[in-house]
Amino acid sequence: MTERYVLDLQEVDETQVAVVGGKGAHLGGLSQIEGIRVPAGFCVTTDAFRRIMAKAPPLDDRLDQLSRLNPDDREAIRTLSAQIRRTVEGIAIPDDLTAAITRALTRLSEQAAYAVRSSATAEDLPTASFAGQQDTYLNVVGPTAILQHVSRCWASLFTERAVTYRQRNGIDHRTVHMAVVVQRMVFPHASGILFTADPVTGNRKVATVDAGFGLGEALVSGLVNPDVFKVRHGEVVAKAIAAKQRAVHALPTGGTQEVAIDSRRQEQPALTDAQVVRLVQLGRRIEAHFGRPQDIEWCLVDDGFQIVQSRPITTLFPIPETGDQENHVYVSVGHQQMMTDPMKPLGLSMWQLTAMVPMHAAGGRLFVDVTRRLASPASRAGLLDVMGRGDPLVRDALETVLDRDDFVPSLPDAGPGGPPTGGASTTIETDPAIVTELIERSQVSIAALERDIRTKTGPALFEFLLEAFAEHKRVLSDPLSMQAIMAGMEATWWLNDTLQEWLGEKNAADTLTLSAPDNVTSEMGLALLDVADVIRPHSEVVAFLQGVEDEGFLDELAKLAGGTEARDAIEAYLDRYGMRCVGEIDITRPRWRERPTTLVPVLLDNVRNFEPGAAERRFEQGRQKARQKEQDVLSRLRALPDGDRKAGEAKRMIDRVRTFIGYREYPKYGIVSRYFVYKQALLEEAERLVQAGVLPEKEDIFYLTFQELHDVVRSNQADDRLIQQRKAALRSYHALTPPRVLTSDGEAVTGAYRRDDVPAGALIGLPVSAGTIEGRARVILDIAEADLEAGDILVTTFTDPSWSPLFVAVAGLVTEVGGLMTHGAVIAREYGLPAVVGVERATRLIRDGQRIRVHGTDGYVEILP
């Protein structure tokens, strides 16, 4: 039986995580690679750990308690995990297990020094590295000390940090087991870490080496700054040599100590360039073996490298798969659509099937490949112009890539670059009837969809949906619709550019678009004020809503005084806008109609913060301000040389903006309305699959692509393992920040504003709605947690149309993502809110409750003392 408890490193490989944990499995895998030296050692397997845990006094109750704790309740976790550790460390190791470990030591050399290292079954995984979550003990000498440290490693499964990490990653404590790696100590001249991809930019072609003298603990613990080398295509392309004042060395009697480094050696590189290049070659071999970029711990002993650990780098943003070796440049769809969270597989595939251009998925996000358009000078100019107007950071990132002469090939103008972004440029009349007709066309198409889908089930539903997607794209690409959108946008740009030139006034169009007609998104915010007017007089209803948690609350309302009117008003609102929600481009997100409690906090804020009739007053005030601005602009223009002509041109453009700018929001409303119809039909299909025992729960369909779901419906068979893998992958994607621009080398190119007209310390962004406002910052990441007072400034990551009900209650807006024509910007202008978008890391740099000043005309935010 004893063989199950101890395995030599040479006997295991990376497939045996369940037996020897992540570290042990990776070390075993490393020792199989030709040319890679790994210090000799063995693994005490998870069977040994289970045997020990079986001998423990009942831990089940404590583990239950632990899993119920909030990951933020650090005190409770600290106390309980310390009790569990003491219990585990106090268990005597059975004689046969002691004998097995001692025999393994005798084979290697009993009195040598060893590193005793924890190796949990949930570490060094592709989606969660667990780096540093369990303990490692260096320079342990003698069997007694080694056995004691093996016990400590078992107990380290329950360190406070390991417990918290598992809880944050949704991993059950009982499913994780601990193996222990016992390895011959190496006493290196230098040691450090090799990343086979640049951990900062993500570039897979650039390897980074951190190096210091002595044992690697000095670097890992942050005791010294390392030398840093960057290697590309087999040569060192950058290096920074640090003053290394201290090192960690092994003591002859066991343990380690810090030592000072001779001042003459401090500035010497820990490795020569030739050694760095050789180390990276070894790293590339390891990366090829494991099939993904690696974070590798190495030691230099007598001019030879020994590898003491390798794990996947889990922080890199994945690269879209293309199947070719060409260079590609991708632009994030999420930054254009105001949704940078990861999407579930069904959401990704539905957007891909209904989008107007091909899209590539990576890291739960969508990207458009713009390489061809960048390669042709004609289409390049158009692309950069549109991107620059939308989001200057994207334009700057693209220009950064173009400045590297060799990355994007140059095609002749006649090349298949495709037309520049922006669609139809043929002008249309400034006629409000055009907008009315377009809205009617969309409504007729959606009504037909709702009617025709009712009878479709099974494979026939999927055939029908593919036809519906074609109709969806036809409506979206309606030339008249494209012209109306472009007419509003181009007139806005014309007014901003020309009035700045003629009158020296920035962003004049912002005031001219206040309360523009036919904007379904701004109407949605005002309509919720009207619902608040119905609820406000009924104190019983208001009190009831303050305690609402259950989604069935609308049925309960009718039992209260005034409740029937309140319910009818909310129902009518949901009939018009219930298909909306935060992140609505992902069909899997719960809609307001499915989760009406989301709207309750916003509704209660409106009841508290506004007087009756606020919606109509707000809209009328905006209209009056826009009209006064128009008269002011035209009279100032008439006073200029050639003033009548200038005023005439400006008047035509103002009329054009007011006719068409509201329609800019309608196509998205149409898309989301159709999405809700698709979703309801697919969930009914999912219900049938659950009834038939094919799926455990309806929402499992969200982890399949549209095509995979079609196959499941046809075959009545689902791959539960695939669904579980997708759920784990989605959890890992939440930790990744999607780049605005991504290259096929894996480099995330961020872009910069490159402005010097901003006060020191201010946060730079894009000015999208004029005016300056000072107030309390409310950092809100979830609309359902809104708690606003009049005069507050909303600070959030991104806003899609579903946030507009909050806009009526705030005095200003700051977002991390956005552009001049994205939804938040359009609605902020219509409501007259000073707004700055595209402020990098705004939700982390601005604290909730701080006073800030938003400069919506000049595009920056000041944090006030």
PDB file of C-alpha atoms in Angstrom, residues 36 43 99 121 125 166 224 249 273 344 381 385 452 466 520 564 574 618 673 728 731 820:
ATOM      1  CA  ILE A  36      15.519  20.632 -18.650  1.00  0.00           C
ATOM      2  CA  CYS A  43       5.917  13.756  -3.872  1.00  0.00           C
ATOM      3  CA  ALA A  99       8.579   4.839   6.828  1.00  0.00           C
ATOM      4  CA  THR A 121      -4.848  20.127  -6.330  1.00  0.00           C
ATOM      5  CA  LEU A 125      -4.339  25.775 -13.040  1.00  0.00           C
ATOM      6  CA  ARG A 166     -10.774  29.745  -2.863  1.00  0.00           C
ATOM      7  CA  VAL A 224      15.235  43.341  -3.372  1.00  0.00           C
ATOM      8  CA  HIS A 249      21.310  32.377   1.616  1.00  0.00           C
ATOM      9  CA  ASP A 273      23.284  38.517 -21.644  1.00  0.00           C
ATOM     10  CA  LYS A 344     -21.332  33.979 -21.827  1.00  0.00           C
ATOM     11  CA  ALA A 381      -7.614  57.358 -42.802  1.00  0.00           C
ATOM     12  CA  ASP A 385     -10.971  59.318 -38.102  1.00  0.00           C
ATOM     13  CA  ASP A 452     -44.210  34.006 -36.143  1.00  0.00           C
ATOM     14  CA  LEU A 466     -31.401  31.768 -38.564  1.00  0.00           C
ATOM     15  CA  VAL A 520     -36.069  56.269 -26.878  1.00  0.00           C
ATOM     16  CA  THR A 564     -53.074  48.570  -8.342  1.00  0.00           C
ATOM     17  CA  LEU A 574     -41.807  47.143 -18.353  1.00  0.00           C
ATOM     18  CA  ARG A 618     -37.034  68.556 -17.323  1.00  0.00           C
ATOM     19  CA  SER A 673     -36.279  44.165 -28.342  1.00  0.00           C
ATOM     20  CA  ALA A 728     -14.872  27.974 -14.777  1.00  0.00           C
ATOM     21  CA  ARG A 731     -15.025  33.057 -13.724  1.00  0.00           C
ATOM     22  CA  LEU A 820     -18.384  60.996 -28.266  1.00  0.00           C
TER      23      LEU A 820
END
